[in-house]
Coordinates of C-alpha atoms in Angstrom, one line a residue:
M1 CA -34.5 25.5 159.0
A2 CA -33.2 25.3 155.4
I3 CA -36.4 25.1 152.9
R4 CA -35.5 23.2 149.8
V5 CA -36.9 24.5 146.9
S6 CA -37.2 21.6 143.9
S7 CA -36.6 21.7 140.5
N8 CA -40.4 21.8 139.4
Q9 CA -41.2 24.5 141.8
M10 CA -38.6 26.3 139.9
V11 CA -39.8 25.5 136.5
Y12 CA -43.7 26.1 138.0
N13 CA -42.9 29.4 139.0
Y14 CA -40.6 30.5 136.1
K15 CA -43.4 29.5 133.4
K16 CA -46.1 31.4 135.5
Q17 CA -44.2 34.5 135.3
L18 CA -43.3 34.0 131.5
N19 CA -47.0 33.9 131.0
D20 CA -48.0 37.0 133.4
A21 CA -45.5 38.8 131.0
N22 CA -46.9 37.0 127.6
S23 CA -50.2 38.1 128.9
R24 CA -49.2 41.8 129.7
N25 CA -47.7 41.8 126.5
D26 CA -50.8 40.6 124.6
K27 CA -52.8 43.4 126.2
L28 CA -50.4 46.2 125.0
L29 CA -50.9 44.5 121.1
E30 CA -54.6 44.9 121.9
Q31 CA -54.1 48.4 121.9
G32 CA -52.7 48.6 118.5
D33 CA -56.3 49.4 117.0
G34 CA -56.1 52.9 119.3
N35 CA -58.4 52.1 122.2
K36 CA -56.8 50.9 125.8
L37 CA -60.5 49.6 127.1
H38 CA -61.8 46.2 126.2
R39 CA -63.5 44.7 128.5
P40 CA -64.3 46.2 131.9
S41 CA -61.2 44.2 133.7
D42 CA -59.0 47.0 131.9
D43 CA -59.9 49.7 133.8
S44 CA -63.6 49.1 136.0
V45 CA -63.6 52.9 136.5
A46 CA -62.8 54.2 133.1
Y47 CA -64.7 51.6 131.3
T48 CA -67.9 52.8 133.8
K49 CA -67.4 56.6 132.1
Y50 CA -67.1 54.7 128.8
L51 CA -70.5 53.6 129.1
R52 CA -71.9 56.8 130.9
F53 CA -70.6 58.6 127.6
D54 CA -71.4 56.0 124.9
T55 CA -75.0 56.1 126.3
S56 CA -75.2 60.1 126.6
S57 CA -74.0 59.6 122.5
A58 CA -76.9 57.0 121.5
E59 CA -79.1 59.2 122.8
N60 CA -77.7 62.5 121.3
T61 CA -77.8 60.8 118.1
Q62 CA -81.6 59.9 118.7
Y63 CA -82.1 63.5 119.3
Q64 CA -79.9 64.8 116.4
E65 CA -82.2 62.7 114.0
N66 CA -85.5 63.8 115.6
V67 CA -84.6 67.3 114.7
N68 CA -83.3 66.8 111.6
T69 CA -86.6 65.0 110.8
G70 CA -88.6 67.7 112.6
V71 CA -86.6 71.0 110.8
S72 CA -87.4 68.8 107.2
W73 CA -90.7 68.4 107.7
M74 CA -91.4 72.3 109.1
K75 CA -89.5 73.2 106.0
A76 CA -91.6 71.5 103.8
S77 CA -94.9 72.6 105.9
D78 CA -93.8 76.2 106.0
S79 CA -92.8 76.2 101.9
A80 CA -96.6 75.0 101.4
L81 CA -98.2 77.7 103.8
V82 CA -95.7 80.2 101.7
S83 CA -97.8 79.5 98.4
V84 CA -101.2 79.6 100.6
T85 CA -100.6 82.9 101.6
N86 CA -99.3 84.1 97.9
I87 CA -102.9 82.8 97.0
Q88 CA -104.9 84.0 99.4
M89 CA -103.8 87.7 99.0
T90 CA -104.8 87.3 95.3
F91 CA -107.7 86.2 96.2
K92 CA -107.8 89.1 98.7
E93 CA -107.2 91.7 95.7
K94 CA -109.8 89.8 93.7
T95 CA -112.6 89.9 96.5
V96 CA -111.6 93.9 96.3
S97 CA -112.1 94.2 92.8
A98 CA -115.2 92.3 93.0
A99 CA -117.1 94.7 95.4
N100 CA -116.7 97.5 92.9
A101 CA -120.7 97.4 91.2
D102 CA -118.9 98.5 87.7
K103 CA -118.7 95.0 87.0
T104 CA -121.1 93.1 84.6
D105 CA -122.7 90.0 85.5
T106 CA -120.0 88.4 82.7
D107 CA -117.0 90.1 84.6
M108 CA -118.2 88.7 88.4
A109 CA -118.5 85.1 86.6
A110 CA -115.2 85.1 85.0
I111 CA -113.4 86.1 88.7
G112 CA -115.8 84.0 90.3
K113 CA -114.0 81.1 88.0
E114 CA -110.8 82.5 88.9
M115 CA -111.4 82.5 92.6
M116 CA -112.6 78.7 92.1
A117 CA -109.1 78.0 90.4
E118 CA -107.5 79.5 92.9
I119 CA -109.7 77.2 96.2
Q120 CA -108.4 74.0 94.1
E121 CA -105.0 75.1 93.7
L122 CA -105.5 75.9 98.1
T123 CA -106.8 72.2 98.7
S124 CA -104.0 70.6 96.8
L125 CA -101.3 72.6 99.0
G126 CA -103.2 71.3 102.0
N127 CA -102.8 67.8 100.8
T128 CA -99.0 68.4 100.4
M129 CA -97.1 65.3 101.2
Q130 CA -93.4 64.5 102.5
G131 CA -92.6 61.4 101.6
D132 CA -95.7 59.3 102.2
R133 CA -97.2 61.1 104.8
Y134 CA -99.4 64.1 104.5
L135 CA -98.3 67.1 105.9
F136 CA -101.6 69.0 107.2
A137 CA -103.6 65.5 108.3
G138 CA -102.5 65.9 112.2
Q139 CA -101.8 62.4 113.1
K140 CA -103.8 60.9 110.4
D141 CA -100.7 61.4 108.2
T142 CA -101.1 58.5 106.0
T143 CA -104.8 59.9 104.9
M144 CA -105.9 62.7 102.3
P145 CA -107.1 65.8 104.7
F146 CA -108.7 68.1 102.0
S147 CA -111.0 67.7 99.8
L148 CA -114.2 69.7 97.8
S149 CA -117.7 68.5 97.5
E150 CA -118.7 67.5 93.8
T151 CA -121.7 69.5 94.4
Q152 CA -123.3 72.6 95.5
I153 CA -124.8 72.1 99.2
D154 CA -126.4 74.6 101.0
R155 CA -124.5 76.3 104.0
G156 CA -125.5 79.0 106.5
L157 CA -124.4 82.7 105.7
A158 CA -123.1 84.0 108.8
K159 CA -123.1 87.6 109.3
T160 CA -119.2 88.8 109.7
L161 CA -118.6 91.8 111.8
D162 CA -116.0 94.4 110.8
D163 CA -113.8 96.0 113.1
K164 CA -116.2 98.6 114.4
A165 CA -119.4 96.3 114.5
S166 CA -117.0 94.1 116.9
A167 CA -115.9 96.5 118.9
Y168 CA -119.9 97.5 119.4
F169 CA -121.0 94.0 119.5
S170 CA -118.4 92.9 122.8
G171 CA -118.9 93.2 126.5
D172 CA -122.0 90.9 128.3
G173 CA -124.1 91.0 125.0
A174 CA -121.0 90.0 122.7
A175 CA -121.5 88.0 119.3
T176 CA -119.8 85.0 119.3
K177 CA -116.0 84.9 118.5
S178 CA -113.8 83.0 115.9
G179 CA -110.0 84.0 115.8
T180 CA -110.4 87.8 115.3
I181 CA -113.5 87.7 113.9
R182 CA -117.1 88.0 115.7
Q183 CA -120.3 86.6 113.7
M184 CA -123.9 86.2 113.7
L185 CA -126.0 83.7 112.2
T186 CA -128.4 85.2 109.3
L187 CA -131.9 85.0 109.9
T188 CA -135.1 85.6 107.1
A189 CA -138.5 85.9 107.8
K190 CA -141.6 87.8 106.0
D191 CA -143.4 90.4 107.5
A192 CA -147.1 91.2 107.8
N193 CA -147.0 92.6 104.4
G194 CA -145.4 89.3 102.9
D195 CA -142.0 91.4 102.5
E196 CA -138.5 89.4 103.3
Q197 CA -136.6 90.7 106.1
T198 CA -133.3 90.0 107.3
F199 CA -132.2 89.7 111.2
Y200 CA -129.0 88.6 113.0
L201 CA -129.3 86.1 115.5
N202 CA -126.7 86.3 118.1
T203 CA -125.7 82.9 119.5
K204 CA -124.4 83.3 122.5
D205 CA -127.1 84.4 124.2
G206 CA -130.4 84.4 121.4
Y207 CA -130.9 88.5 120.9
I208 CA -132.0 88.8 117.6
Y209 CA -131.3 92.4 115.7
T210 CA -132.4 93.9 112.6
K211 CA -130.3 93.9 109.3
D212 CA -130.6 97.9 109.9
F213 CA -129.3 97.8 113.4
V214 CA -125.9 95.9 112.6
E215 CA -125.0 97.4 109.7
K216 CA -125.8 101.3 110.5
G217 CA -128.2 101.4 113.7
Y218 CA -125.0 101.1 115.9
K219 CA -122.8 103.6 114.3
T220 CA -125.3 106.3 116.2
K221 CA -124.5 105.1 119.2
V222 CA -120.8 104.6 118.8
A223 CA -120.9 108.6 117.4
E224 CA -122.9 109.8 120.6
N225 CA -120.2 107.4 122.7
A226 CA -117.3 106.2 121.1
N227 CA -116.7 103.5 124.2
A228 CA -120.3 102.3 123.6
V229 CA -121.5 99.0 123.7
V230 CA -123.8 96.7 122.7
D231 CA -127.2 96.6 125.3
P232 CA -129.5 93.8 124.0
A233 CA -132.6 94.9 126.4
A234 CA -132.7 98.4 124.0
D235 CA -130.5 97.0 120.9
S236 CA -132.6 94.2 119.6
V237 CA -135.9 93.5 118.5
G238 CA -136.2 90.4 120.3
K239 CA -135.0 87.0 122.1
F240 CA -134.9 83.2 121.4
D241 CA -135.1 81.1 124.6
G242 CA -132.0 78.4 125.3
W243 CA -128.9 80.3 123.7
G244 CA -126.3 80.3 125.6
G245 CA -126.0 79.9 129.6
D246 CA -124.8 77.6 131.4
A247 CA -126.7 74.5 130.2
P248 CA -128.0 75.8 126.5
T249 CA -130.6 73.9 124.8
E250 CA -130.2 75.3 121.6
K251 CA -126.5 75.4 119.9
V252 CA -125.6 76.2 116.1
S253 CA -124.6 72.3 116.1
K254 CA -128.3 71.7 116.4
Y255 CA -128.8 73.0 113.2
F256 CA -125.2 73.1 110.8
K257 CA -122.8 70.4 110.7
N258 CA -119.3 72.2 111.8
T259 CA -118.6 72.9 108.0
G260 CA -121.6 75.4 108.0
E261 CA -123.9 72.8 105.9
L262 CA -127.5 73.1 107.1
I263 CA -128.9 69.9 108.6
T264 CA -132.2 69.3 107.0
T265 CA -134.8 66.4 107.6
K266 CA -137.2 64.1 105.4
D267 CA -141.0 64.5 105.6
A268 CA -143.3 61.5 105.2
D269 CA -143.0 61.8 101.6
G270 CA -139.4 61.9 101.4
K271 CA -139.6 65.7 101.0
E272 CA -136.5 67.5 102.3
V273 CA -137.1 69.6 105.4
K274 CA -135.4 72.7 106.4
P275 CA -135.3 73.9 110.0
Q276 CA -137.0 76.8 111.2
L277 CA -137.0 79.6 114.1
M278 CA -140.2 80.7 115.8
G279 CA -141.7 81.5 119.1
A280 CA -139.2 84.6 119.8
T281 CA -140.1 86.7 122.7
A282 CA -140.0 90.5 120.8
T283 CA -138.0 93.1 123.0
N284 CA -139.1 95.7 120.8
T285 CA -141.9 96.2 118.6
T286 CA -141.3 99.7 117.5
D287 CA -140.0 98.3 114.2
I288 CA -141.4 95.2 113.5
D289 CA -143.0 92.6 116.6
V290 CA -140.8 89.2 116.1
S291 CA -143.1 87.3 118.2
T292 CA -145.2 86.7 115.4
L293 CA -142.5 85.4 112.6
T294 CA -141.1 82.4 111.4
F295 CA -137.6 82.6 111.0
D296 CA -135.8 80.5 108.4
F297 CA -131.9 80.1 108.0
A298 CA -130.3 82.1 105.4
T299 CA -128.2 79.7 103.4
V300 CA -125.9 79.7 100.3
K301 CA -125.4 77.2 97.7
Q302 CA -122.0 76.5 97.3
Q303 CA -119.4 73.7 97.7
I304 CA -118.0 72.3 101.0
A305 CA -114.7 71.9 101.8
S306 CA -114.0 68.7 104.3
Y307 CA -111.3 67.8 106.4
Q308 CA -110.4 64.3 106.9
G309 CA -107.4 64.5 108.9
D310 CA -107.5 65.6 113.0
A311 CA -106.6 68.1 115.4
K312 CA -103.5 66.0 116.9
Y313 CA -100.2 67.0 117.0
I314 CA -96.7 64.8 116.1
S315 CA -93.6 65.7 118.6
M316 CA -90.7 65.1 117.7
T317 CA -88.3 64.6 121.2
K318 CA -85.1 67.1 121.0
K319 CA -84.0 66.8 124.7
N320 CA -83.8 64.6 128.0
G321 CA -86.9 65.4 130.4
T322 CA -90.7 66.1 129.9
T323 CA -92.0 66.7 126.5
E324 CA -93.2 70.4 126.2
P325 CA -96.1 70.1 123.5
S326 CA -95.7 74.0 122.6
S327 CA -92.3 73.7 121.3
D328 CA -91.8 69.8 120.4
T329 CA -94.3 70.4 117.6
V330 CA -93.4 69.9 114.2
N331 CA -96.8 70.3 112.1
V332 CA -99.5 72.1 111.9
N333 CA -103.2 70.6 110.9
G334 CA -106.4 71.8 109.6
P335 CA -107.9 74.0 112.5
D336 CA -104.2 75.5 113.0
I337 CA -104.4 76.9 109.0
W338 CA -108.2 77.2 108.3
G339 CA -109.6 78.1 111.7
T340 CA -112.7 78.3 113.2
D341 CA -115.9 80.4 112.9
I342 CA -119.4 80.2 114.2
F343 CA -120.2 76.8 112.8
D344 CA -117.2 75.0 114.5
N345 CA -115.5 77.5 117.4
A346 CA -116.0 76.6 121.1
D347 CA -120.0 78.1 121.4
S348 CA -121.2 76.3 118.5
G349 CA -121.2 72.8 120.3
N350 CA -119.5 71.2 116.6
T351 CA -115.9 70.2 116.7
A352 CA -113.1 72.2 114.8
S353 CA -114.1 71.2 111.0
G354 CA -110.1 72.3 109.9
T355 CA -112.0 74.2 106.6
A356 CA -113.8 76.8 108.3
M357 CA -111.8 79.6 106.2
L358 CA -111.5 77.6 103.1
N359 CA -115.3 77.6 103.5
N360 CA -115.8 80.7 103.9
M361 CA -113.7 81.7 101.2
L362 CA -115.8 79.4 98.9
T363 CA -118.9 81.7 100.2
V364 CA -117.0 85.1 98.9
Q365 CA -116.6 82.6 95.5
A366 CA -120.5 81.9 95.4
K367 CA -121.6 85.6 96.4
V368 CA -119.0 86.8 93.5
V369 CA -120.9 84.6 90.8
A370 CA -124.1 85.9 92.4
S371 CA -122.9 89.5 91.8
D372 CA -123.6 90.1 95.5
F373 CA -121.7 93.6 95.5
H374 CA -123.1 95.0 99.2
W375 CA -122.1 91.8 100.8
L376 CA -118.5 91.4 99.3
S377 CA -118.0 95.5 100.2
D378 CA -118.6 94.2 103.9
D379 CA -118.2 90.8 104.8
G380 CA -116.7 89.7 102.0
Q381 CA -113.3 91.7 102.4
T382 CA -113.6 91.0 106.1
L383 CA -113.5 87.2 105.5
S384 CA -110.7 87.3 102.9
D385 CA -108.7 89.4 105.3
E386 CA -109.2 87.0 108.1
A387 CA -108.6 83.3 105.8
H388 CA -105.2 85.3 105.3
G389 CA -104.3 86.6 108.7
Q390 CA -105.2 83.2 110.0
T391 CA -102.9 81.7 107.9
I392 CA -100.1 84.3 108.4
N393 CA -100.6 83.4 112.1
T394 CA -99.7 80.0 111.7
E395 CA -96.7 80.5 109.7
T396 CA -95.3 82.7 111.9
K397 CA -95.6 79.9 114.8
L398 CA -94.5 77.7 112.7
G399 CA -91.2 79.3 111.7
A400 CA -90.4 80.6 115.4
R401 CA -90.5 76.4 116.0
Q402 CA -88.5 76.0 113.3
Q403 CA -85.9 78.5 114.4
L404 CA -86.2 76.5 117.9
Y405 CA -85.4 73.4 116.0
T406 CA -82.4 74.8 114.1
S407 CA -80.8 76.3 117.4
V408 CA -81.3 73.1 119.4
K409 CA -79.8 71.1 116.3
T410 CA -76.3 73.8 116.4
M411 CA -76.8 72.7 120.6
L412 CA -76.5 68.7 119.6
G413 CA -74.1 69.1 117.4
N414 CA -71.6 70.8 119.8
Q415 CA -72.8 68.2 122.3
Q416 CA -72.3 65.6 120.0
T417 CA -68.6 66.9 119.7
L418 CA -68.0 67.0 123.4
I419 CA -69.1 63.9 124.1
Q420 CA -66.7 62.3 121.6
Q421 CA -63.6 64.0 123.1
D422 CA -65.3 62.4 126.4
I423 CA -64.9 59.1 124.7
T424 CA -61.9 59.4 122.9
D425 CA -60.1 60.7 126.5
V426 CA -61.3 57.7 127.9
M427 CA -61.0 55.1 125.8
S428 CA -57.9 56.3 123.2
A429 CA -54.7 55.0 124.1
D430 CA -51.1 57.5 124.2
V431 CA -49.4 55.7 121.5
A432 CA -46.1 57.3 122.3
E433 CA -46.7 55.5 125.7
L434 CA -48.1 52.1 124.4
A435 CA -45.1 52.0 121.9
T436 CA -42.5 52.4 124.9
K437 CA -44.5 49.6 127.1
L438 CA -44.6 47.4 123.9
M439 CA -41.1 47.9 123.8
E440 CA -40.3 47.0 127.5
S441 CA -42.5 44.4 127.4
Q442 CA -41.3 42.8 124.7
T443 CA -37.6 42.8 126.0
V444 CA -38.2 41.5 129.2
Y445 CA -40.3 38.9 127.8
N446 CA -37.2 38.2 125.4
M447 CA -34.8 38.3 128.0
S448 CA -37.0 36.0 129.9
L449 CA -36.9 33.4 127.6
A450 CA -33.2 33.6 127.4
L451 CA -32.4 33.3 131.3
G452 CA -34.7 30.7 131.7
A453 CA -32.7 28.7 129.2
R454 CA -29.2 28.8 131.3
I455 CA -30.5 28.5 134.6
L456 CA -33.4 25.8 134.4
P457 CA -32.2 22.3 135.3
S458 CA -31.7 20.3 132.5
S459 CA -34.0 17.6 131.6
L460 CA -33.4 13.6 131.2
A461 CA -33.9 14.3 127.5
D462 CA -31.0 16.7 127.5
Y463 CA -28.7 14.2 129.3
L464 CA -29.5 11.7 127.1
S465 CA -28.7 13.9 123.6

């Protein structure tokens, strides 16, 4: 049976095919901007790849921004730390010079004045800013971290052991260690004749040693045995209970703030009362019976540096996955630069002050002004070395992280190039192929128009015309 196709059906089919041809032509014209994908329907598989590559590009761009910010932060920090170490080198030289007993009080006062100017400069460098943020304030980077007290304050005097003494006071009876130095608290007491004697308290176990033994006596034992270490029961002259052990009742924090400032109280008349120690158990009464003595904490009148920042770190994530605090960190804080000492280390009961070595430098300066040549030749030089070494160590770690970030910066740049190439491959139109298809499509469209004009049935209007 024959099937009749009406003229209306022929017109409908023709128009539909003509519109399809026009749509194909429009899509080809869209690609004139160089992109072959404008909507998921253009090529769902290719568009899925494009979205994945675009997400990777956005993440990589953010990582690059993080790394650039981190590198800028670390460069500024490193520049400030270089200046700090240079000043510390000069400070060390002045300490060595001041330790020579050929100086007059006028000479020492002049050196002390120069040292104070250097310490003030160090404080200023500690407040270096990057934009409106303080580099060395931890996460409290909108707060100025370092300041010096306007008045002189009583700060505890620690006995800082040199390398040989540190080696001897190690082992089971070791003195408390901060960084690379070992320290004890300096105590004073008057003997039966009313003469003031100096002792050193090991805050890790409560043992008391005479000044003579810590500075000279131990050397006799080392001469007999190069590997000798302290034997508290034989070497000490007494012991205070409560220091050290699993649950100590006596800690440095009971008597000193973390900056080393002596904690005092007021009596009924409002008079300042300084803490004392008494009730020691004598372990050796050959030289002196310490059980009868009342001990005062030796102090130094000096300015105190304080830190208003925190010990937290700022991380700039530089890749997918878990963060790595040791390598993602871009800042250094007060405790990193100035380390800790007997007043704020882990054994003290105090939190890190963030200014330990800076305050020790202030102690050195005060001893220079006081013309204490003996202390400067021993403790002073050791503390100056440690302050410089602490900053050098921090600067070295910062430099290593900066080098890592610089390497990551290069890697991310290479990755961005590859990602952009992937996006180009999946998105970009082949210009030559596009031009050919566009010419073909336009030709087909024009031919369709011409053919339609010939074969489509004439309308009533055509007849009337």
